[in-house]
Amino acid sequence: MAYLSERVGAQIKLRREQRGFSLTELARRADLGKGTLSNLEAGRGNPTLDTLDALARALGIPLTDLLTVQPTGQVTVVRAEPAPHDEFTRQFLARVGGGRSLEIWRLHMPPGDVFDGVPHTPGTVEHVILVSGSLRAGPTDAPVDLEPGDLVAFPGDAPHRYIAGPEGADMHFVFATPTLG
């Protein structure tokens, strides 16, 4: 178990440093004590899922970038949440375990909105399927233009960007992340 704590701690520290956050800043954003965060990064903690979720949210990453959660085998139905046309929204849809962890998300971007993705765990691949609108997406240095029904897959462990077209964009994401095992 200590080995897993060390790997999770290393991921927390890596993501914090990638974003240029100090221990104090990430602790503040996640509403944790600085000492608690320091212990977690050193692999000397047993964080709850709530703590890991707070850290993932504060870092702006999927929870699987810190830890892979295995599926429960239960039937899960996720109903679509309404997306106001003038607000950026995202909705977590599913997580699928295996040799790679998969997370499926729905994302809405208002017209002209720009979202800079943060690098994920090394080896992560992002798959984006545009449902409606238009979108320019992909690696920051080589984005591609998408129309409804198009899919783009690219390394999610490098800087990437999404730019919604004049009518906005609705899309689905699949994050394929290597497991920590």
Coordinates of N, CA, C and O in Angstrom, one line a residue:
M1 N 0.8 -1.2 0.0 CA 0.0 0.0 0.0 C 0.9 1.3 0.0 O 0.5 2.2 -0.6
A2 N 2.0 1.2 0.7 CA 2.9 2.4 0.8 C 3.4 2.7 -0.6 O 3.5 3.9 -1.0
Y3 N 3.6 1.7 -1.5 CA 4.1 1.9 -2.8 C 3.1 2.7 -3.6 O 3.4 3.7 -4.3
L4 N 1.8 2.4 -3.5 CA 0.7 3.1 -4.2 C 0.7 4.6 -3.7 O 0.6 5.5 -4.4
S5 N 0.8 4.8 -2.3 CA 0.9 6.1 -1.8 C 2.0 6.9 -2.3 O 1.8 8.1 -2.6
E6 N 3.1 6.3 -2.5 CA 4.3 7.0 -3.1 C 4.0 7.4 -4.5 O 4.4 8.5 -5.0
R7 N 3.4 6.5 -5.3 CA 3.1 6.8 -6.7 C 2.1 7.9 -6.9 O 2.2 8.8 -7.7
V8 N 1.1 7.9 -6.0 CA 0.1 9.0 -6.0 C 0.7 10.3 -5.6 O 0.5 11.3 -6.2
G9 N 1.5 10.2 -4.5 CA 2.2 11.4 -4.1 C 3.1 12.0 -5.2 O 3.1 13.3 -5.3
A10 N 3.8 11.2 -5.9 CA 4.6 11.7 -7.0 C 3.8 12.3 -8.1 O 4.2 13.4 -8.7
Q11 N 2.6 11.8 -8.4 CA 1.7 12.4 -9.4 C 1.2 13.8 -8.9 O 1.2 14.7 -9.7
I12 N 0.9 13.9 -7.6 CA 0.4 15.1 -7.1 C 1.5 16.2 -7.3 O 1.3 17.3 -7.8
K13 N 2.7 15.8 -6.8 CA 3.8 16.8 -6.9 C 4.1 17.2 -8.4 O 4.3 18.3 -8.7
L14 N 4.1 16.2 -9.3 CA 4.4 16.4 -10.7 C 3.4 17.4 -11.3 O 3.7 18.4 -11.9
R15 N 2.1 17.2 -11.0 CA 1.0 18.1 -11.5 C 1.1 19.5 -10.9 O 0.9 20.5 -11.6
R16 N 1.4 19.5 -9.6 CA 1.6 20.8 -9.0 C 2.7 21.6 -9.6 O 2.6 22.8 -10.0
E17 N 3.9 21.0 -9.8 CA 5.0 21.6 -10.4 C 4.8 22.0 -11.9 O 5.2 23.1 -12.3
Q18 N 4.0 21.2 -12.6 CA 3.7 21.5 -14.0 C 2.9 22.8 -14.1 O 3.0 23.5 -15.1
R19 N 2.1 23.0 -13.1 CA 1.2 24.2 -13.1 C 1.9 25.4 -12.4 O 1.3 26.5 -12.4
G20 N 3.1 25.2 -11.9 CA 3.8 26.3 -11.3 C 3.2 26.7 -9.9 O 3.4 27.8 -9.5
F21 N 2.5 25.8 -9.3 CA 1.9 26.1 -8.0 C 2.9 25.7 -6.8 O 3.6 24.7 -6.9
S22 N 3.0 26.6 -5.9 CA 3.7 26.2 -4.6 C 2.9 25.3 -3.8 O 1.7 25.1 -4.1
L23 N 3.5 24.7 -2.8 CA 2.7 23.8 -1.9 C 1.6 24.6 -1.3 O 0.4 24.2 -1.1
T24 N 1.9 25.9 -0.9 CA 0.9 26.7 -0.2 C -0.2 27.0 -1.1 O -1.4 27.0 -0.7
E25 N 0.0 27.3 -2.4 CA -1.0 27.7 -3.4 C -1.9 26.5 -3.6 O -3.1 26.6 -3.6
L26 N -1.4 25.3 -3.9 CA -2.2 24.1 -4.1 C -3.0 23.8 -2.9 O -4.2 23.4 -3.0
A27 N -2.4 23.8 -1.7 CA -3.1 23.6 -0.5 C -4.3 24.5 -0.3 O -5.4 24.1 0.0
R28 N -4.1 25.8 -0.6 CA -5.2 26.8 -0.5 C -6.3 26.4 -1.5 O -7.5 26.4 -1.1
R29 N -5.9 26.1 -2.8 CA -6.9 25.9 -3.8 C -7.7 24.6 -3.5 O -8.9 24.5 -3.8
A30 N -7.1 23.6 -2.9 CA -7.8 22.4 -2.5 C -8.4 22.4 -1.1 O -9.0 21.4 -0.7
D31 N -8.2 23.5 -0.4 CA -8.7 23.6 1.0 C -8.1 22.5 1.9 O -8.8 21.8 2.6
L32 N -6.8 22.3 1.8 CA -6.0 21.4 2.6 C -4.9 22.1 3.4 O -4.5 23.2 3.0
G33 N -4.5 21.5 4.4 CA -3.3 22.0 5.2 C -2.1 21.8 4.4 O -1.9 20.8 3.7
K34 N -1.1 22.8 4.4 CA 0.1 22.6 3.7 C 0.9 21.4 4.2 O 1.5 20.7 3.4
G35 N 0.9 21.1 5.5 CA 1.6 19.9 6.0 C 0.9 18.6 5.5 O 1.7 17.7 5.2
T36 N -0.4 18.6 5.4 CA -1.1 17.5 4.8 C -0.7 17.2 3.4 O -0.3 16.1 3.0
L37 N -0.6 18.3 2.6 CA -0.2 18.2 1.2 C 1.2 17.7 1.1 O 1.6 16.8 0.3
S38 N 2.1 18.3 1.9 CA 3.5 17.9 1.9 C 3.6 16.4 2.2 O 4.4 15.7 1.5
N39 N 2.9 15.9 3.2 CA 2.9 14.5 3.5 C 2.4 13.6 2.4 O 3.0 12.5 2.1
L40 N 1.3 14.0 1.7 CA 0.8 13.3 0.6 C 1.8 13.2 -0.5 O 2.0 12.1 -1.1
E41 N 2.5 14.3 -0.9 CA 3.5 14.3 -1.9 C 4.6 13.4 -1.6 O 5.3 12.8 -2.5
A42 N 5.0 13.3 -0.3 CA 6.1 12.4 0.1 C 5.7 11.0 0.2 O 6.5 10.1 0.6
G43 N 4.4 10.6 -0.1 CA 4.0 9.3 0.0 C 3.7 8.8 1.4 O 3.6 7.6 1.7
R44 N 3.5 9.8 2.3 CA 3.3 9.4 3.7 C 1.9 9.8 4.1 O 1.6 10.3 5.2
G45 N 0.9 9.5 3.3 CA -0.5 9.7 3.6 C -1.4 8.7 3.0 O -1.0 7.9 2.2
N46 N -2.6 8.7 3.5 CA -3.6 7.8 3.0 C -4.8 8.7 2.7 O -5.8 8.8 3.4
P47 N -4.8 9.4 1.5 CA -5.8 10.4 1.2 C -7.2 9.7 1.0 O -7.2 8.6 0.4
T48 N -8.2 10.4 1.3 CA -9.6 10.0 1.0 C -9.8 10.3 -0.5 O -9.1 11.1 -1.1
L49 N -10.8 9.7 -1.1 CA -11.2 10.1 -2.4 C -11.6 11.5 -2.5 O -11.4 12.2 -3.5
D50 N -12.3 12.0 -1.4 CA -12.6 13.5 -1.4 C -11.4 14.3 -1.5 O -11.4 15.4 -2.2
T51 N -10.4 14.0 -0.8 CA -9.1 14.7 -0.8 C -8.5 14.7 -2.2 O -8.1 15.7 -2.8
L52 N -8.4 13.5 -2.8 CA -7.9 13.4 -4.2 C -8.7 14.1 -5.2 O -8.2 14.8 -6.1
D53 N -10.1 14.1 -5.0 CA -10.9 14.8 -5.9 C -10.7 16.3 -5.8 O -10.6 17.1 -6.8
A54 N -10.5 16.8 -4.5 CA -10.3 18.2 -4.3 C -8.9 18.6 -5.0 O -8.9 19.7 -5.6
L55 N -7.9 17.8 -4.9 CA -6.7 18.0 -5.5 C -6.8 18.0 -7.0 O -6.3 18.9 -7.7
A56 N -7.5 17.1 -7.6 CA -7.7 17.0 -9.0 C -8.4 18.2 -9.5 O -8.0 18.8 -10.5
R57 N -9.4 18.6 -8.8 CA -10.2 19.9 -9.2 C -9.3 21.1 -9.1 O -9.3 21.9 -10.0
A58 N -8.5 21.2 -8.1 CA -7.6 22.4 -7.9 C -6.6 22.4 -9.0 O -6.1 23.5 -9.4
L59 N -6.2 21.2 -9.4 CA -5.1 21.2 -10.5 C -5.8 21.2 -11.9 O -5.0 21.4 -12.9
G60 N -7.1 21.1 -12.0 CA -7.8 21.2 -13.3 C -7.5 19.9 -14.1 O -7.4 20.0 -15.3
I61 N -7.5 18.8 -13.5 CA -7.2 17.5 -14.2 C -8.2 16.5 -13.8 O -8.9 16.6 -12.8
P62 N -8.3 15.4 -14.7 CA -9.2 14.3 -14.3 C -8.6 13.6 -13.1 O -7.4 13.5 -12.9
L63 N -9.4 13.0 -12.3 CA -9.0 12.3 -11.1 C -8.0 11.1 -11.5 O -7.1 10.8 -10.7
T64 N -8.2 10.5 -12.6 CA -7.4 9.4 -13.0 C -5.9 9.8 -13.3 O -5.0 9.0 -13.3
D65 N -5.7 11.2 -13.4 CA -4.3 11.6 -13.5 C -3.6 11.4 -12.1 O -2.4 11.4 -12.1
L66 N -4.3 11.2 -11.1 CA -3.7 10.9 -9.8 C -3.9 9.5 -9.3 O -3.0 8.9 -8.6
L67 N -5.0 8.8 -9.8 CA -5.3 7.5 -9.3 C -6.3 6.9 -10.3 O -7.2 7.5 -10.8
T68 N -6.2 5.6 -10.5 CA -7.1 4.9 -11.3 C -8.1 4.2 -10.4 O -7.7 3.4 -9.5
V69 N -9.4 4.4 -10.6 CA -10.4 3.8 -9.9 C -11.1 2.7 -10.7 O -11.5 2.9 -11.9
Q70 N -11.1 1.5 -10.2 CA -11.6 0.3 -11.0 C -13.2 0.4 -11.0 O -13.8 0.9 -10.1
P71 N -13.8 -0.1 -12.1 CA -15.3 0.0 -12.2 C -15.9 -0.9 -11.1 O -15.3 -1.9 -10.7
T72 N -17.1 -0.6 -10.7 CA -17.8 -1.3 -9.7 C -18.7 -2.5 -10.3 O -19.1 -3.3 -9.5
G73 N -18.9 -2.5 -11.6 CA -19.8 -3.5 -12.2 C -21.2 -3.2 -12.1 O -22.1 -4.0 -12.6
Q74 N -21.6 -2.0 -11.6 CA -23.0 -1.6 -11.5 C -23.4 -0.9 -12.8 O -22.6 -0.4 -13.5
V75 N -24.7 -1.0 -13.1 CA -25.2 -0.2 -14.2 C -25.3 1.2 -13.8 O -25.8 1.6 -12.7
T76 N -24.8 2.1 -14.7 CA -24.8 3.5 -14.4 C -25.4 4.2 -15.6 O -25.0 4.0 -16.8
V77 N -26.4 5.1 -15.3 CA -27.0 6.0 -16.3 C -26.7 7.4 -16.0 O -26.9 7.8 -14.9
V78 N -26.1 8.1 -17.0 CA -25.8 9.5 -16.8 C -26.7 10.3 -17.7 O -26.6 10.2 -18.9
R79 N -27.6 11.1 -17.2 CA -28.5 11.9 -18.0 C -27.8 13.2 -18.4 O -27.0 13.8 -17.6
A80 N -28.0 13.7 -19.6 CA -27.4 14.9 -20.0 C -27.8 16.1 -19.2 O -29.0 16.2 -18.8
E81 N -26.9 17.0 -18.8 CA -27.2 18.2 -18.1 C -27.4 19.3 -19.1 O -26.6 19.4 -20.1
P82 N -28.4 20.2 -18.9 CA -28.5 21.3 -19.9 C -27.3 22.2 -19.9 O -26.7 22.4 -18.8
A83 N -26.9 22.7 -21.0 CA -25.7 23.5 -21.2 C -26.2 24.9 -21.6 O -26.6 25.0 -22.8
P84 N -26.1 25.9 -20.8 CA -26.4 27.3 -21.2 C -25.5 27.7 -22.4 O -24.3 27.4 -22.4
H85 N -26.1 28.3 -23.4 CA -25.3 28.6 -24.6 C -24.2 29.6 -24.3 O -23.1 29.5 -25.0
D86 N -24.3 30.4 -23.3 CA -23.2 31.4 -23.1 C -22.3 31.1 -21.9 O -21.6 32.0 -21.4
E87 N -22.2 29.8 -21.5 CA -21.3 29.4 -20.4 C -20.5 28.2 -20.8 O -21.0 27.3 -21.5
F88 N -19.3 28.2 -20.3 CA -18.4 27.0 -20.5 C -18.9 26.0 -19.5 O -19.0 26.3 -18.3
T89 N -19.2 24.8 -19.9 CA -19.6 23.7 -19.0 C -18.9 22.4 -19.4 O -18.5 22.2 -20.5
R90 N -18.8 21.5 -18.4 CA -18.3 20.2 -18.7 C -19.0 19.2 -17.8 O -19.3 19.6 -16.7
Q91 N -19.2 18.0 -18.2 CA -19.9 17.0 -17.5 C -19.1 15.7 -17.6 O -18.9 15.2 -18.6
F92 N -18.7 15.1 -16.4 CA -18.1 13.8 -16.4 C -19.1 12.8 -16.7 O -20.2 12.8 -16.2
L93 N -18.8 11.9 -17.7 CA -19.8 10.9 -18.1 C -19.4 9.5 -17.6 O -20.4 8.8 -17.2
A94 N -18.2 9.0 -17.6 CA -17.9 7.7 -17.2 C -16.4 7.5 -17.0 O -15.6 8.3 -17.5
R95 N -16.1 6.4 -16.3 CA -14.7 6.0 -16.1 C -14.7 4.5 -16.3 O -15.5 3.8 -15.7
V96 N -13.7 4.0 -17.2 CA -13.7 2.6 -17.5 C -12.2 2.1 -17.2 O -11.3 2.7 -17.7
G97 N -12.1 1.1 -16.3 CA -10.8 0.6 -16.0 C -10.2 -0.4 -17.0 O -10.8 -0.6 -18.0
G98 N -9.1 -1.0 -16.7 CA -8.4 -1.9 -17.6 C -6.9 -1.6 -17.7 O -6.4 -0.9 -16.8
G99 N -6.3 -2.0 -18.7 CA -4.9 -1.6 -18.9 C -4.7 -0.1 -19.0 O -3.6 0.4 -18.7
R100 N -5.7 0.5 -19.5 CA -5.7 2.0 -19.5 C -7.0 2.4 -18.9 O -8.0 1.7 -19.0
S101 N -7.0 3.5 -18.1 CA -8.2 4.0 -17.6 C -8.8 4.9 -18.6 O -8.1 5.7 -19.2
L102 N -10.1 4.8 -18.8 CA -10.8 5.7 -19.7 C -11.7 6.6 -18.9 O -12.5 6.2 -18.1
E103 N -11.7 7.9 -19.2 CA -12.7 8.8 -18.7 C -13.4 9.4 -19.9 O -12.8 9.8 -20.9
I104 N -14.7 9.5 -19.8 CA -15.5 10.1 -20.9 C -16.2 11.3 -20.4 O -16.9 11.3 -19.4
W105 N -16.1 12.4 -21.1 CA -16.6 13.7 -20.7 C -17.4 14.3 -21.8 O -17.2 14.1 -23.0
R106 N -18.4 15.2 -21.5 CA -19.1 16.0 -22.4 C -18.7 17.4 -22.1 O -18.5 17.8 -20.9
L107 N -18.4 18.2 -23.1 CA -17.9 19.6 -22.9 C -18.7 20.5 -23.8 O -18.9 20.2 -25.0
H108 N -19.1 21.7 -23.3 CA -19.7 22.7 -24.1 C -18.8 24.0 -24.0 O -18.4 24.4 -22.9
M109 N -18.6 24.6 -25.1 CA -17.8 25.9 -25.1 C -18.7 26.9 -25.9 O -19.2 26.7 -27.0
P110 N -18.9 28.1 -25.2 CA -19.6 29.2 -25.9 C -18.8 29.7 -27.1 O -17.6 29.5 -27.3
P111 N -19.5 30.4 -28.0 CA -18.8 30.9 -29.2 C -17.5 31.7 -28.9 O -17.5 32.5 -28.0
G112 N -16.5 31.3 -29.6 CA -15.2 32.0 -29.5 C -14.4 31.7 -28.2 O -13.3 32.2 -28.1
D113 N -14.9 30.9 -27.4 CA -14.2 30.6 -26.1 C -12.9 29.8 -26.4 O -12.8 29.0 -27.3
V114 N -11.9 30.0 -25.6 CA -10.6 29.3 -25.7 C -10.3 28.6 -24.4 O -10.5 29.2 -23.3
F115 N -9.9 27.4 -24.5 CA -9.6 26.6 -23.3 C -8.2 26.0 -23.5 O -8.0 25.2 -24.4
D116 N -7.2 26.3 -22.6 CA -5.9 25.7 -22.7 C -5.9 24.5 -21.8 O -6.0 24.6 -20.6
G117 N -5.7 23.3 -22.4 CA -5.7 22.1 -21.6 C -4.3 21.9 -20.9 O -3.3 22.4 -21.5
V118 N -4.3 21.3 -19.8 CA -3.1 21.1 -19.0 C -2.6 19.7 -19.3 O -3.4 18.8 -19.5
P119 N -1.3 19.5 -19.4 CA -0.7 18.2 -19.7 C -1.2 17.2 -18.6 O -1.2 17.5 -17.4
H120 N -1.5 16.0 -19.1 CA -2.0 14.9 -18.2 C -0.8 13.9 -18.0 O 0.3 14.2 -18.4
T121 N -1.1 12.9 -17.4 CA -0.1 11.8 -17.1 C 0.6 11.4 -18.4 O -0.1 11.3 -19.4
P122 N 1.9 11.2 -18.3 CA 2.6 10.7 -19.5 C 2.0 9.5 -20.1 O 1.6 8.6 -19.4
G123 N 1.8 9.5 -21.4 CA 1.2 8.4 -22.2 C -0.3 8.6 -22.4 O -1.0 7.8 -23.1
T124 N -0.9 9.6 -21.8 CA -2.4 9.9 -22.0 C -2.6 10.3 -23.4 O -1.9 11.1 -24.0
V125 N -3.7 9.8 -24.0 CA -4.2 10.2 -25.3 C -5.6 10.8 -25.1 O -6.5 10.2 -24.5
E126 N -5.8 12.0 -25.7 CA -7.2 12.6 -25.7 C -7.8 12.3 -27.0 O -7.2 12.4 -28.1
H127 N -9.1 11.9 -27.0 CA -9.9 11.7 -28.2 C -11.1 12.7 -28.1 O -11.8 12.7 -27.1
V128 N -11.2 13.5 -29.1 CA -12.3 14.6 -29.1 C -13.2 14.3 -30.2 O -12.7 14.2 -31.4
I129 N -14.5 14.2 -30.0 CA -15.5 14.0 -31.0 C -16.4 15.2 -31.0 O -17.1 15.5 -29.9
L130 N -16.4 16.0 -32.0 CA -17.3 17.2 -32.1 C -18.7 16.8 -32.4 O -18.9 16.1 -33.4
V131 N -19.6 17.2 -31.6 CA -21.0 16.8 -31.8 C -21.8 17.9 -32.6 O -22.5 17.6 -33.5
S132 N -21.5 19.2 -32.2 CA -22.2 20.3 -32.9 C -21.3 21.5 -32.8 O -20.4 21.6 -32.0
G133 N -21.5 22.4 -33.8 CA -20.7 23.7 -33.8 C -19.4 23.4 -34.6 O -19.4 22.6 -35.5
S134 N -18.4 24.2 -34.3 CA -17.1 24.1 -34.9 C -16.0 24.3 -33.9 O -16.3 24.9 -32.9
L135 N -14.9 23.7 -34.1 CA -13.8 23.7 -33.1 C -12.5 23.5 -33.8 O -12.3 22.8 -34.7
R136 N -11.5 24.2 -33.2 CA -10.1 24.0 -33.5 C -9.5 23.4 -32.3 O -9.5 24.0 -31.2
A137 N -8.9 22.2 -32.4 CA -8.4 21.5 -31.2 C -7.2 20.7 -31.5 O -7.0 20.3 -32.7
G138 N -6.4 20.4 -30.5 CA -5.2 19.5 -30.6 C -4.0 20.1 -29.9 O -4.1 21.1 -29.1
P139 N -2.8 19.6 -30.2 CA -1.6 20.1 -29.6 C -1.5 21.6 -29.9 O -1.9 22.1 -31.0
T140 N -1.0 22.4 -29.0 CA -0.9 23.8 -29.1 C -0.2 24.2 -30.4 O -0.6 25.2 -31.0
D141 N 0.8 23.5 -30.8 CA 1.6 23.8 -32.0 C 1.0 23.2 -33.3 O 1.6 23.5 -34.3
A142 N -0.1 22.4 -33.2 CA -0.6 21.8 -34.4 C -2.1 21.5 -34.3 O -2.5 20.4 -34.5
P143 N -2.9 22.5 -33.9 CA -4.4 22.2 -33.8 C -5.0 22.0 -35.2 O -4.5 22.4 -36.2
V144 N -6.1 21.3 -35.2 CA -6.9 21.0 -36.4 C -8.3 21.5 -36.3 O -8.8 21.6 -35.2
D145 N -8.9 21.9 -37.4 CA -10.3 22.3 -37.5 C -11.2 21.1 -37.6 O -11.0 20.2 -38.4
L146 N -12.2 21.1 -36.7 CA -13.2 20.0 -36.7 C -14.6 20.5 -37.0 O -15.0 21.6 -36.7
E147 N -15.3 19.7 -37.7 CA -16.8 19.9 -38.0 C -17.5 18.8 -37.3 O -17.0 17.7 -36.9
P148 N -18.9 18.9 -37.1 CA -19.6 17.9 -36.4 C -19.4 16.5 -36.9 O -19.3 16.3 -38.2
G149 N -19.1 15.6 -36.0 CA -18.9 14.2 -36.4 C -17.4 13.8 -36.5 O -17.0 12.7 -36.5
D150 N -16.5 14.9 -36.6 CA -15.1 14.6 -36.7 C -14.5 14.2 -35.3 O -15.0 14.6 -34.3
L151 N -13.5 13.4 -35.4 CA -12.7 13.0 -34.2 C -11.3 13.4 -34.4 O -10.7 13.2 -35.5
V152 N -10.6 13.9 -33.3 CA -9.2 14.0 -33.3 C -8.7 13.4 -32.1 O -9.3 13.4 -31.0
A153 N -7.6 12.6 -32.2 CA -6.9 12.0 -31.1 C -5.4 12.5 -31.1 O -4.8 12.7 -32.1
F154 N -5.0 12.9 -29.9 CA -3.6 13.5 -29.8 C -3.0 13.2 -28.4 O -3.8 12.9 -27.4
P155 N -1.7 13.3 -28.2 CA -1.1 13.2 -26.9 C -1.6 14.2 -25.9 O -1.5 15.4 -26.2
G156 N -2.2 13.7 -24.9 CA -2.7 14.6 -23.8 C -1.7 15.0 -22.8 O -2.0 15.7 -21.9
D157 N -0.5 14.5 -23.0 CA 0.6 14.8 -22.0 C 1.5 15.9 -22.4 O 2.5 16.2 -21.9
A158 N 1.0 16.6 -23.5 CA 1.7 17.8 -24.0 C 0.7 19.0 -24.0 O -0.5 18.8 -23.9
P159 N 1.1 20.2 -24.0 CA 0.2 21.4 -24.0 C -0.8 21.2 -25.2 O -0.4 20.9 -26.3
H160 N -2.0 21.5 -25.0 CA -3.1 21.5 -26.0 C -4.1 22.6 -25.8 O -4.2 23.1 -24.7
R161 N -4.9 22.8 -26.8 CA -5.8 24.0 -26.8 C -7.1 23.6 -27.6 O -7.1 22.9 -28.5
Y162 N -8.2 24.3 -27.1 CA -9.5 24.2 -27.8 C -10.0 25.6 -28.0 O -10.0 26.4 -27.1
I163 N -10.4 25.8 -29.2 CA -11.0 27.1 -29.6 C -12.3 26.9 -30.3 O -12.4 26.3 -31.3
A164 N -13.4 27.4 -29.7 CA -14.7 27.2 -30.2 C -14.9 28.2 -31.4 O -14.5 29.3 -31.4
G165 N -15.7 27.7 -32.4 CA -16.0 28.5 -33.5 C -17.1 29.5 -33.2 O -17.6 29.6 -32.1
P166 N -17.6 30.3 -34.2 CA -18.6 31.3 -34.0 C -19.9 30.9 -33.5 O -20.7 31.6 -32.9
E167 N -20.2 29.5 -33.6 CA -21.5 29.0 -33.1 C -21.3 28.2 -31.8 O -22.2 27.6 -31.3
G168 N -20.1 28.3 -31.3 CA -19.8 27.5 -30.1 C -19.4 26.0 -30.5 O -19.4 25.7 -31.7
A169 N -19.3 25.2 -29.5 CA -18.9 23.8 -29.7 C -19.4 22.9 -28.6 O -19.3 23.2 -27.4
D170 N -20.0 21.8 -29.0 CA -20.4 20.7 -28.1 C -19.6 19.5 -28.5 O -19.6 19.1 -29.7
M171 N -19.0 18.8 -27.5 CA -18.1 17.7 -27.9 C -18.1 16.7 -26.8 O -18.5 16.9 -25.7
H172 N -17.6 15.5 -27.1 CA -17.3 14.4 -26.2 C -15.8 14.2 -26.2 O -15.2 14.2 -27.2
F173 N -15.3 13.9 -25.0 CA -13.9 13.6 -24.8 C -13.7 12.2 -24.3 O -14.5 11.8 -23.4
V174 N -12.7 11.5 -24.7 CA -12.3 10.2 -24.0 C -10.8 10.4 -23.7 O -10.0 10.7 -24.6
F175 N -10.5 10.4 -22.4 CA -9.1 10.4 -21.9 C -8.7 9.0 -21.7 O -9.3 8.3 -20.9
A176 N -7.7 8.5 -22.4 CA -7.1 7.2 -22.2 C -5.8 7.3 -21.5 O -4.8 7.8 -22.0
T177 N -5.8 6.9 -20.2 CA -4.6 7.2 -19.3 C -4.0 5.9 -18.9 O -4.8 5.0 -18.4
P178 N -2.7 5.7 -19.0 CA -2.1 4.5 -18.4 C -2.4 4.4 -16.9 O -2.4 5.4 -16.2
T179 N -2.6 3.2 -16.5 CA -2.8 3.0 -15.1 C -1.5 3.0 -14.3 O -0.5 2.9 -14.9
L180 N -1.6 3.3 -13.0 CA -0.4 3.4 -12.1 C 0.2 2.0 -11.9 O 1.3 1.9 -11.3
G181 N -0.6 0.9 -12.1 CA -0.1 -0.4 -11.8 C 1.0 -0.8 -12.7 O 1.9 -1.6 -12.5

